[in-house]
Short mmCIF file of C-alpha atoms and ligand atoms in Angstrom, two decimals:
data_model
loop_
_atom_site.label_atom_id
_atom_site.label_comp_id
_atom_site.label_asym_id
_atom_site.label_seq_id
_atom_site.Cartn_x
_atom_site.Cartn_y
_atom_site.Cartn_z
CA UNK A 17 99.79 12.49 146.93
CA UNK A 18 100.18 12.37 143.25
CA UNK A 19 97.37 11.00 141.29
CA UNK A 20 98.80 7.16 140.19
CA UNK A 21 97.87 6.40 136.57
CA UNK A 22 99.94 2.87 136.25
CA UNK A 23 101.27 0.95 138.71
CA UNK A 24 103.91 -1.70 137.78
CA UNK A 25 104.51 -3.95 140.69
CA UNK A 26 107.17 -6.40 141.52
CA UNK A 27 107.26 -7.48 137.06
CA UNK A 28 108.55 -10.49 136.56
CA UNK A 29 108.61 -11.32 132.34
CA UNK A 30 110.46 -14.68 131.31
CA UNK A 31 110.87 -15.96 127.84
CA UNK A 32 111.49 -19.69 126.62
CA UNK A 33 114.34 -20.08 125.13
CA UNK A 34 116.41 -23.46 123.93
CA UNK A 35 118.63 -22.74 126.72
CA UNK A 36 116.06 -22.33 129.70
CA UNK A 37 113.99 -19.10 130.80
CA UNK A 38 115.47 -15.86 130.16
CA UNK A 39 114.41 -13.67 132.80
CA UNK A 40 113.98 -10.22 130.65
CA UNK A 41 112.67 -8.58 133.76
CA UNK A 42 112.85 -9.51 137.28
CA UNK A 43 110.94 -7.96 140.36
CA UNK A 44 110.44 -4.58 138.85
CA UNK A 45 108.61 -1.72 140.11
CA UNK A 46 107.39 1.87 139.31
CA UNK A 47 104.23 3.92 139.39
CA UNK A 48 103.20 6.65 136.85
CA UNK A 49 101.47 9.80 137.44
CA UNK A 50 98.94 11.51 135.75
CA UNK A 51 100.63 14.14 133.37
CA UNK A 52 103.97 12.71 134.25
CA UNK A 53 106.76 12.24 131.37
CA UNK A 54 108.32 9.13 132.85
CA UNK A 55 111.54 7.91 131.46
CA UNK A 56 112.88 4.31 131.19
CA UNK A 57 116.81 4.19 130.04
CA UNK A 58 119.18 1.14 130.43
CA UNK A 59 121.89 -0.07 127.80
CA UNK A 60 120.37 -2.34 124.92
CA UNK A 61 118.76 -6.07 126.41
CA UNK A 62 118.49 -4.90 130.06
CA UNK A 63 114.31 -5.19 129.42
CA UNK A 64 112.74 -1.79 128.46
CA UNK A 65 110.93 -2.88 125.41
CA UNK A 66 109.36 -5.66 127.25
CA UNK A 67 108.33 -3.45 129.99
CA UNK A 68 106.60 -1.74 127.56
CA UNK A 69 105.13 -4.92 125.72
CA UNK A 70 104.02 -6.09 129.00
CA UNK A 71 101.87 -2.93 130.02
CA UNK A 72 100.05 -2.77 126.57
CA UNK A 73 99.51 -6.98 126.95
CA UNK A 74 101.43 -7.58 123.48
CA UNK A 75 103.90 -10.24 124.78
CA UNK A 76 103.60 -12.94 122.85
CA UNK A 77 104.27 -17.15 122.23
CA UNK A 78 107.75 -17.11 124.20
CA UNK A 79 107.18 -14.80 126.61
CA UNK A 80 105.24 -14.73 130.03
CA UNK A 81 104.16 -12.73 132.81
CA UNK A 82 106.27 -14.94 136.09
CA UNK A 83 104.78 -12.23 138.43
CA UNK A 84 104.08 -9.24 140.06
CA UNK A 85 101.14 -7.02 138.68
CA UNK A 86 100.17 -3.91 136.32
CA UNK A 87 97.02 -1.50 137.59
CA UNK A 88 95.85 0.90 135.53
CA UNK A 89 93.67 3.31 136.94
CA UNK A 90 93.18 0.70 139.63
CA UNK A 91 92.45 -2.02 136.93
CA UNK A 92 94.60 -5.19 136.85
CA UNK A 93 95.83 -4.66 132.95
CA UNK A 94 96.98 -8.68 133.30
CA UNK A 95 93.52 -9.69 134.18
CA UNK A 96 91.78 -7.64 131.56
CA UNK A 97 89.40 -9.40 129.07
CA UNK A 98 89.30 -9.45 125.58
CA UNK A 99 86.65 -6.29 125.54
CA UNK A 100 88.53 -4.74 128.03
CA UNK A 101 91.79 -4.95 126.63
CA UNK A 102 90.51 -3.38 123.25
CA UNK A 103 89.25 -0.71 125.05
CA UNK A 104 92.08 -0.01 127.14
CA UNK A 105 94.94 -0.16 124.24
CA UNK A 106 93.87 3.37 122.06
CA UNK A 107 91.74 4.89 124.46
CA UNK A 108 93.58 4.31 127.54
CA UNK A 109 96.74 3.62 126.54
CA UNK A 110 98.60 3.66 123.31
CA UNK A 111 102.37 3.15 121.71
CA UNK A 112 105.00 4.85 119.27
CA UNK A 113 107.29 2.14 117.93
CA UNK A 114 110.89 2.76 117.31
CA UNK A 115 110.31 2.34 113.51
CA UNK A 116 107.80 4.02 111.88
CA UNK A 117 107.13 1.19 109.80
CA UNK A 118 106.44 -1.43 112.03
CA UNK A 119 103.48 0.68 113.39
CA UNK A 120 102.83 1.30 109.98
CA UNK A 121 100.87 -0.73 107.23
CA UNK A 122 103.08 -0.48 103.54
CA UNK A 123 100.03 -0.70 101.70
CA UNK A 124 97.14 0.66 102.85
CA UNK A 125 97.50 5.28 102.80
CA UNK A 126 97.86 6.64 105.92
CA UNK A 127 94.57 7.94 105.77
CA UNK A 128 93.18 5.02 105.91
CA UNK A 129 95.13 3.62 108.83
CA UNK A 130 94.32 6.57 110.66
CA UNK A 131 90.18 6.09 109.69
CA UNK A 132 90.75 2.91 110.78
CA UNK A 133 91.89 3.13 113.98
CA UNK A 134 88.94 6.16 114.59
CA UNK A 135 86.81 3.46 113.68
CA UNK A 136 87.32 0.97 115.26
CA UNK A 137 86.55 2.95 118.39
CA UNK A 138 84.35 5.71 117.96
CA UNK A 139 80.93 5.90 116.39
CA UNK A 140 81.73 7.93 113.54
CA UNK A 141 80.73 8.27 110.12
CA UNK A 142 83.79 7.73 107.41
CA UNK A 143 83.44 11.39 106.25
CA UNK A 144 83.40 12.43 110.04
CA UNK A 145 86.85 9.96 110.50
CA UNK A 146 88.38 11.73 107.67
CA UNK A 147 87.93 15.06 109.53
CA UNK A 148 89.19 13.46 112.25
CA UNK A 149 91.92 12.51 110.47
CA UNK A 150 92.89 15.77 109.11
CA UNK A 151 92.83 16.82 112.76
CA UNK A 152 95.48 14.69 113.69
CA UNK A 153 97.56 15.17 110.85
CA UNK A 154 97.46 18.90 111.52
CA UNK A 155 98.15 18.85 114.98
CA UNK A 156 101.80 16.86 114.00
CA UNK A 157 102.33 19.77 111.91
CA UNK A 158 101.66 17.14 108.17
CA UNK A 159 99.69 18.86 105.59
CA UNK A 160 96.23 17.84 105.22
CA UNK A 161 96.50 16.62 101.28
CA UNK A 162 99.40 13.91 102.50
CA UNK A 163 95.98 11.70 104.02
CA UNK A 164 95.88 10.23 100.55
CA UNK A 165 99.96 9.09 100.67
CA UNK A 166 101.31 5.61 101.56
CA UNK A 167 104.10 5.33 104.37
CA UNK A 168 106.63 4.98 101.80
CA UNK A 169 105.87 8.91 100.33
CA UNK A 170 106.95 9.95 103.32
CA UNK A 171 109.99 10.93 104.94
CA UNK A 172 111.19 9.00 107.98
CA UNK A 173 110.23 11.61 110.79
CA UNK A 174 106.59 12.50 108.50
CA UNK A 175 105.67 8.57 109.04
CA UNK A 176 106.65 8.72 112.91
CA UNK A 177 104.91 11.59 112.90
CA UNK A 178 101.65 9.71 111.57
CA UNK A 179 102.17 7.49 114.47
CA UNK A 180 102.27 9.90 117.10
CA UNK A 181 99.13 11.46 115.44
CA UNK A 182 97.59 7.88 115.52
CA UNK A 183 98.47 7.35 118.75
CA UNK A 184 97.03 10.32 119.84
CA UNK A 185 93.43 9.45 118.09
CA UNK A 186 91.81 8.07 120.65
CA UNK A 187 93.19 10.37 123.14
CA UNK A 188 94.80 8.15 125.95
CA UNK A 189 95.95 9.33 128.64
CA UNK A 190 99.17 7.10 128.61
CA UNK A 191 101.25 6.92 125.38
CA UNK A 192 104.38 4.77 125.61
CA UNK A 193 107.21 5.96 123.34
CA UNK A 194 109.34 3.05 122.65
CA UNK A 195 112.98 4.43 121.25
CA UNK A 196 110.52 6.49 119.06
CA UNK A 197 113.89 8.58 117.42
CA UNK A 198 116.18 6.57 117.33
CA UNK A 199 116.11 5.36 113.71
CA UNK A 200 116.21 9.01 112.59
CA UNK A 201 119.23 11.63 112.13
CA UNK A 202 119.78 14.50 114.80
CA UNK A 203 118.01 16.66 113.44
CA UNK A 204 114.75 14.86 112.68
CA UNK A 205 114.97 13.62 116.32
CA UNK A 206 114.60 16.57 118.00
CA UNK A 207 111.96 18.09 116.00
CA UNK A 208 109.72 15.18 117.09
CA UNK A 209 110.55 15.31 120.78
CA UNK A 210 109.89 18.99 120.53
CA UNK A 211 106.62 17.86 119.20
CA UNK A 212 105.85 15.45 121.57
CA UNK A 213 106.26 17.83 124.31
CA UNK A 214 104.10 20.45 122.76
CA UNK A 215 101.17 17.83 122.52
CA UNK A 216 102.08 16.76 125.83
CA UNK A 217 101.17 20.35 127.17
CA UNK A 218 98.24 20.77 125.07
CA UNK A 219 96.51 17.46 125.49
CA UNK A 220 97.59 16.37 129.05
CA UNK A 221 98.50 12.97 128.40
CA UNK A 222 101.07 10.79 130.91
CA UNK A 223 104.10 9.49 129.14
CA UNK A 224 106.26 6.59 129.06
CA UNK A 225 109.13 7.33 127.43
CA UNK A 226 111.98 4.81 126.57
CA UNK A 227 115.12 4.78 125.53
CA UNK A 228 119.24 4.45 125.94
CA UNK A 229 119.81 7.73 125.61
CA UNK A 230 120.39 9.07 128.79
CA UNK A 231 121.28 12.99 128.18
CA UNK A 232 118.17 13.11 126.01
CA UNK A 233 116.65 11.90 128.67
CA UNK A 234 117.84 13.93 131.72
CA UNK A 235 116.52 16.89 129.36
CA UNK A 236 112.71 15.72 128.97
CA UNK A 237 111.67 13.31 131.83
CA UNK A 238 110.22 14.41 135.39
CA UNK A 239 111.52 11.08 137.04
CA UNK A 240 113.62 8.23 135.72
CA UNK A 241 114.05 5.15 135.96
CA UNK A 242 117.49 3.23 135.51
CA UNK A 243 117.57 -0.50 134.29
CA UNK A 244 120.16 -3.29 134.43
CA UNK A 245 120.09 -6.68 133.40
CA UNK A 246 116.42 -6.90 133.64
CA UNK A 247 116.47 -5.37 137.54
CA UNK A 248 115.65 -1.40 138.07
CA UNK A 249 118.58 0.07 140.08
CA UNK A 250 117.86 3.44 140.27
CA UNK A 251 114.98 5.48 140.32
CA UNK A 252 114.35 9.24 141.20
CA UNK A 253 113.50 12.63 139.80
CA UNK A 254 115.89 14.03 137.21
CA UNK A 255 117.47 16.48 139.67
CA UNK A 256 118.26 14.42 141.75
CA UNK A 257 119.34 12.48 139.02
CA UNK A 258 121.60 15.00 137.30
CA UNK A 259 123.01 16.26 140.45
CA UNK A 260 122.97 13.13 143.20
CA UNK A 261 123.01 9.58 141.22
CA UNK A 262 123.80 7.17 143.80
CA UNK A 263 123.96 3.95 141.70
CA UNK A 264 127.90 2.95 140.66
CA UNK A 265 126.14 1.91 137.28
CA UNK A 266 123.92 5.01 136.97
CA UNK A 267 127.10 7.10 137.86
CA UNK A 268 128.99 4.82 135.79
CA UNK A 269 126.53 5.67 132.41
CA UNK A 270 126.39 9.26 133.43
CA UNK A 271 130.33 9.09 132.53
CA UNK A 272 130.07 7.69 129.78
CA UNK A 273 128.52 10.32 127.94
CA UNK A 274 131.11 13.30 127.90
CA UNK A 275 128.20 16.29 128.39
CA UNK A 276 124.89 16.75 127.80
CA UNK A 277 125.08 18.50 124.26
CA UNK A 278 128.64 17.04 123.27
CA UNK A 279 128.87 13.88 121.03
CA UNK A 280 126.92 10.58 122.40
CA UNK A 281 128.87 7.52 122.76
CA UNK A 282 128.07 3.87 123.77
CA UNK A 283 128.21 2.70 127.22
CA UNK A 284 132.58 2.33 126.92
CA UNK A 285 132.81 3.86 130.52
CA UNK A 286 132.20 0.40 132.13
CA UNK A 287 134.31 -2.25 131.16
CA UNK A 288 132.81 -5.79 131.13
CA UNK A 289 129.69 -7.03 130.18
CA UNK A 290 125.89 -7.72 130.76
CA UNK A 291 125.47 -11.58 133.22
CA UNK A 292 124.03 -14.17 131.40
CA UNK A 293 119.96 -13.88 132.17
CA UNK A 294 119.27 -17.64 131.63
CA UNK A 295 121.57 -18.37 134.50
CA UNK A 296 121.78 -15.58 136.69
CA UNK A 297 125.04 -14.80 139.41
CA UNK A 298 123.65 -14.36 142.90
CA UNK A 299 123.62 -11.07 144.38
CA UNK A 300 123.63 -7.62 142.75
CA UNK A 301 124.08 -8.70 138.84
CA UNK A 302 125.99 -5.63 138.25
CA UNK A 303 128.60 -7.05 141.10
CA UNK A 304 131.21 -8.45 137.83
CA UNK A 305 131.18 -4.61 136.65
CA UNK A 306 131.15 -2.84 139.71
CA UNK A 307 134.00 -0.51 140.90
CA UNK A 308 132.62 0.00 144.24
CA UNK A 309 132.07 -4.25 145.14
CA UNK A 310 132.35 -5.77 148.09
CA UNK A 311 132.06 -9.06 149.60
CA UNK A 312 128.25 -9.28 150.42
CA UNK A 313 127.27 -7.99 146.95
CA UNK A 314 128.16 -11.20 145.32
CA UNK A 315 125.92 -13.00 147.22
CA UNK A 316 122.83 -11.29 148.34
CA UNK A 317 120.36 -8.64 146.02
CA UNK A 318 120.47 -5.53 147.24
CA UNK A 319 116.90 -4.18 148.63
CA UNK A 320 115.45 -0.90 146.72
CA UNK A 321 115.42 1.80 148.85
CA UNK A 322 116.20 5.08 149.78
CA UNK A 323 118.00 6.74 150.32
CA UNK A 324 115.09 9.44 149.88
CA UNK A 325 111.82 9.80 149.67
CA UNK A 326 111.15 9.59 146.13
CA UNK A 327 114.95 8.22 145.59
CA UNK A 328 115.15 4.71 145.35
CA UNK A 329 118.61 2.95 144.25
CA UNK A 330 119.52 -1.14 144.41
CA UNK A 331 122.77 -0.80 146.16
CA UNK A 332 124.27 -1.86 149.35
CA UNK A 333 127.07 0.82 148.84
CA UNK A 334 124.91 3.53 147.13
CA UNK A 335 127.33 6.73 146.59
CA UNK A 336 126.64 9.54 149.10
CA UNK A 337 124.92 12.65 148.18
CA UNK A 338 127.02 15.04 145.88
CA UNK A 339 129.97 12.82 146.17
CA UNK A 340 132.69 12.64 143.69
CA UNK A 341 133.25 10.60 140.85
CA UNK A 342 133.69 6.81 142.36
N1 LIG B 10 111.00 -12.78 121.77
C1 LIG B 10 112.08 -12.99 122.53
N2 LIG B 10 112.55 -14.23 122.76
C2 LIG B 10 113.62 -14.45 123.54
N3 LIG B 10 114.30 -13.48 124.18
C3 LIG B 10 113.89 -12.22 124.00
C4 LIG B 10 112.77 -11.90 123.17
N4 LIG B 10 112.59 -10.55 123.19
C5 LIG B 10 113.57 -10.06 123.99
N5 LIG B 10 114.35 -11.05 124.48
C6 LIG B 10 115.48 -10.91 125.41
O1 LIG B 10 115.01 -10.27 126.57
C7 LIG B 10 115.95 -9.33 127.06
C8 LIG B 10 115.32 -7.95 127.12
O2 LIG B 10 115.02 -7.53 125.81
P1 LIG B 10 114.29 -6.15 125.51
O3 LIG B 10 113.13 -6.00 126.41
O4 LIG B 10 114.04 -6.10 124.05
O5 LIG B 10 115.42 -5.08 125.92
P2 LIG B 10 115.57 -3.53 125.50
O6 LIG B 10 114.29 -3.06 124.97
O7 LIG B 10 116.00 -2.88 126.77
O8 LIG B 10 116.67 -3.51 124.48
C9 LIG B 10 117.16 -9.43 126.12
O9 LIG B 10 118.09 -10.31 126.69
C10 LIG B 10 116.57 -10.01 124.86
O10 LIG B 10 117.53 -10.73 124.16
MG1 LIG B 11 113.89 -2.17 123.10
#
């Protein structure tokens, strides 16, 4: 049995809005292993960002928890207390923002941020932080003399760097990478995930990693997870999923980009467009969308299961193994 490091159970996450209750994420589940890279990938809105929100307990005014449960190490994260909590988000747990900057403070050097953080946690003396510091800055391949620069003397992949180096400070042993490249150019983007994977290696960490980009994805992850409209649909490791995707949607995004290393496009393959999530259709709420419908799906939500072990897919007419496109 692999050893469970997070355990998302049965999420529900709602926000108020002037219309009603959104429902951002409904009944989702997924565990994480230790030393797993985990990926999360679903077209824009279908919930991955407040996945993520939800695990580190940063949800905030309209949002709320309408059920399930997250265990960390066996710990219920939704129950943890204030001293708790700041333990667990750093030391246990930590997370890369898309942009740079909105993990980053404009005025204060990034020395200081990353003192501060070592701080705030650890016993040490400011000289000892700033060695610290160094350490980090190092390790994401930034030259030691930058400590003294502000975010903005920095390019955009230096400053995400930073953030991977201060998410890394307090060495957790989940780091949740939230679209961490997708504000920067090609280039730039795959430097960093080549870094991440390096540090990865080295320092054993489990990750969460998040994003719409599904080729990028099938090339890093262990396992993945698919997500629609708020709902996982899919979820197995990326074998399976490169070579047996039983999902029409999953199959459906798979199309849509032409090849691994060609030119990325937007999810054109499948016409139509993402249910309303105030007031949900009944049944599967990819059923508008789907090529492969029938009667019962517009009325009832598919279970997830099988159809393997460690293959689990929301679909009452899942695709058979190694068949042909749909
Ligand atoms: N603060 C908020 N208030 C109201 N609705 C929100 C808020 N944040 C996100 N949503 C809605 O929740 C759904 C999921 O959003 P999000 O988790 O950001 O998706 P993703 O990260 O996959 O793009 C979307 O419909 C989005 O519009
Ligand atoms: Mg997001």
């Amino acid at each position: 049995m692999p050893d469970v490091l997070l355990d998302v159970r049965n999420l529900s996450v709602e926000y108020s809005v002037a219309r009603g209750r959104l429902k951002a994420v409904t009944d989702v589940s997924f565990a994480i292993h230790r030393g797993e890279f985990f990926g999360l990938a679903g077209e824009s809105g279908c919930g991955k960002s407040t996945i993520a929100f939800a695990i580190m307990r940063l949800l905030k005014g309209a949002a709320s928890v309408s059920g399930g449960e997250i265990n960390f190490k066996g710990g219920n994260v939704l129950a943890f207390g204030e001293e708790r909590l700041r333990l667990f988000r750093w030391e246990k747990a930590s997370m890369v923002l898309q942009s740079a900057m909105n993990n980053l403070n404009p005025v204060i050097t990034v020395g200081s941020q990353l003192c501060d953080a070592i701080m705030a946690h650890q016993p040490l003396s400011p000289g000892e932080a700033r060695n610290r510091a160094r350490e980090l800055l190092a390790l994401v391949n930034i030259d030691t003399d930058r400590i003294s620069a502000y975010p903005h003397e920095l390019s955009g992949g230096m400053r995400q760097r930073v953030v991977i180096a201060m998410a890394m400070a307090l060495k957790p042993d989940l780091i949740i990478f939230d679209e961490p490249t997708t504000a920067l150019d090609v280039v730039v983007q795959y430097n960093i995930i080549r870094k991440i994977l390096e540090l990865k290696k080295e320092m054993g960490f489990s990750i969460l990693f998040i994003t719409h980009d599904l080729p990028l994805m099938l090339e890093i992850c262990d396992r993945i997870g698919i997500m629609y409209a708020g709902r996982m649909v899919e979820l197995s490791p990326v074998e399976e999923m490169r070579r047996g995707a039983r999902h029409p949607y999953t199959r459906g995004l798979l199309r849509a980009f032409p090849s691994l290393l060609g030119e990325k496009v937007k999810l054109s393959g499948i016409p139509g467009s993402v249910p309303d999530l105030i007031t949900p259709p009944d049944g599967c709420l990819f059923y508008p969308r789907c090529s492969q419908r029938q009667e019962i799906c517009g009325r009832t939500i598919p279970g997830f299961t099988g159809p393997g072990e460690d293959h689990f897919c929301a679909c009452f007419y899942q695709a058979a193994a190694g068949a042909g496109d749909a």
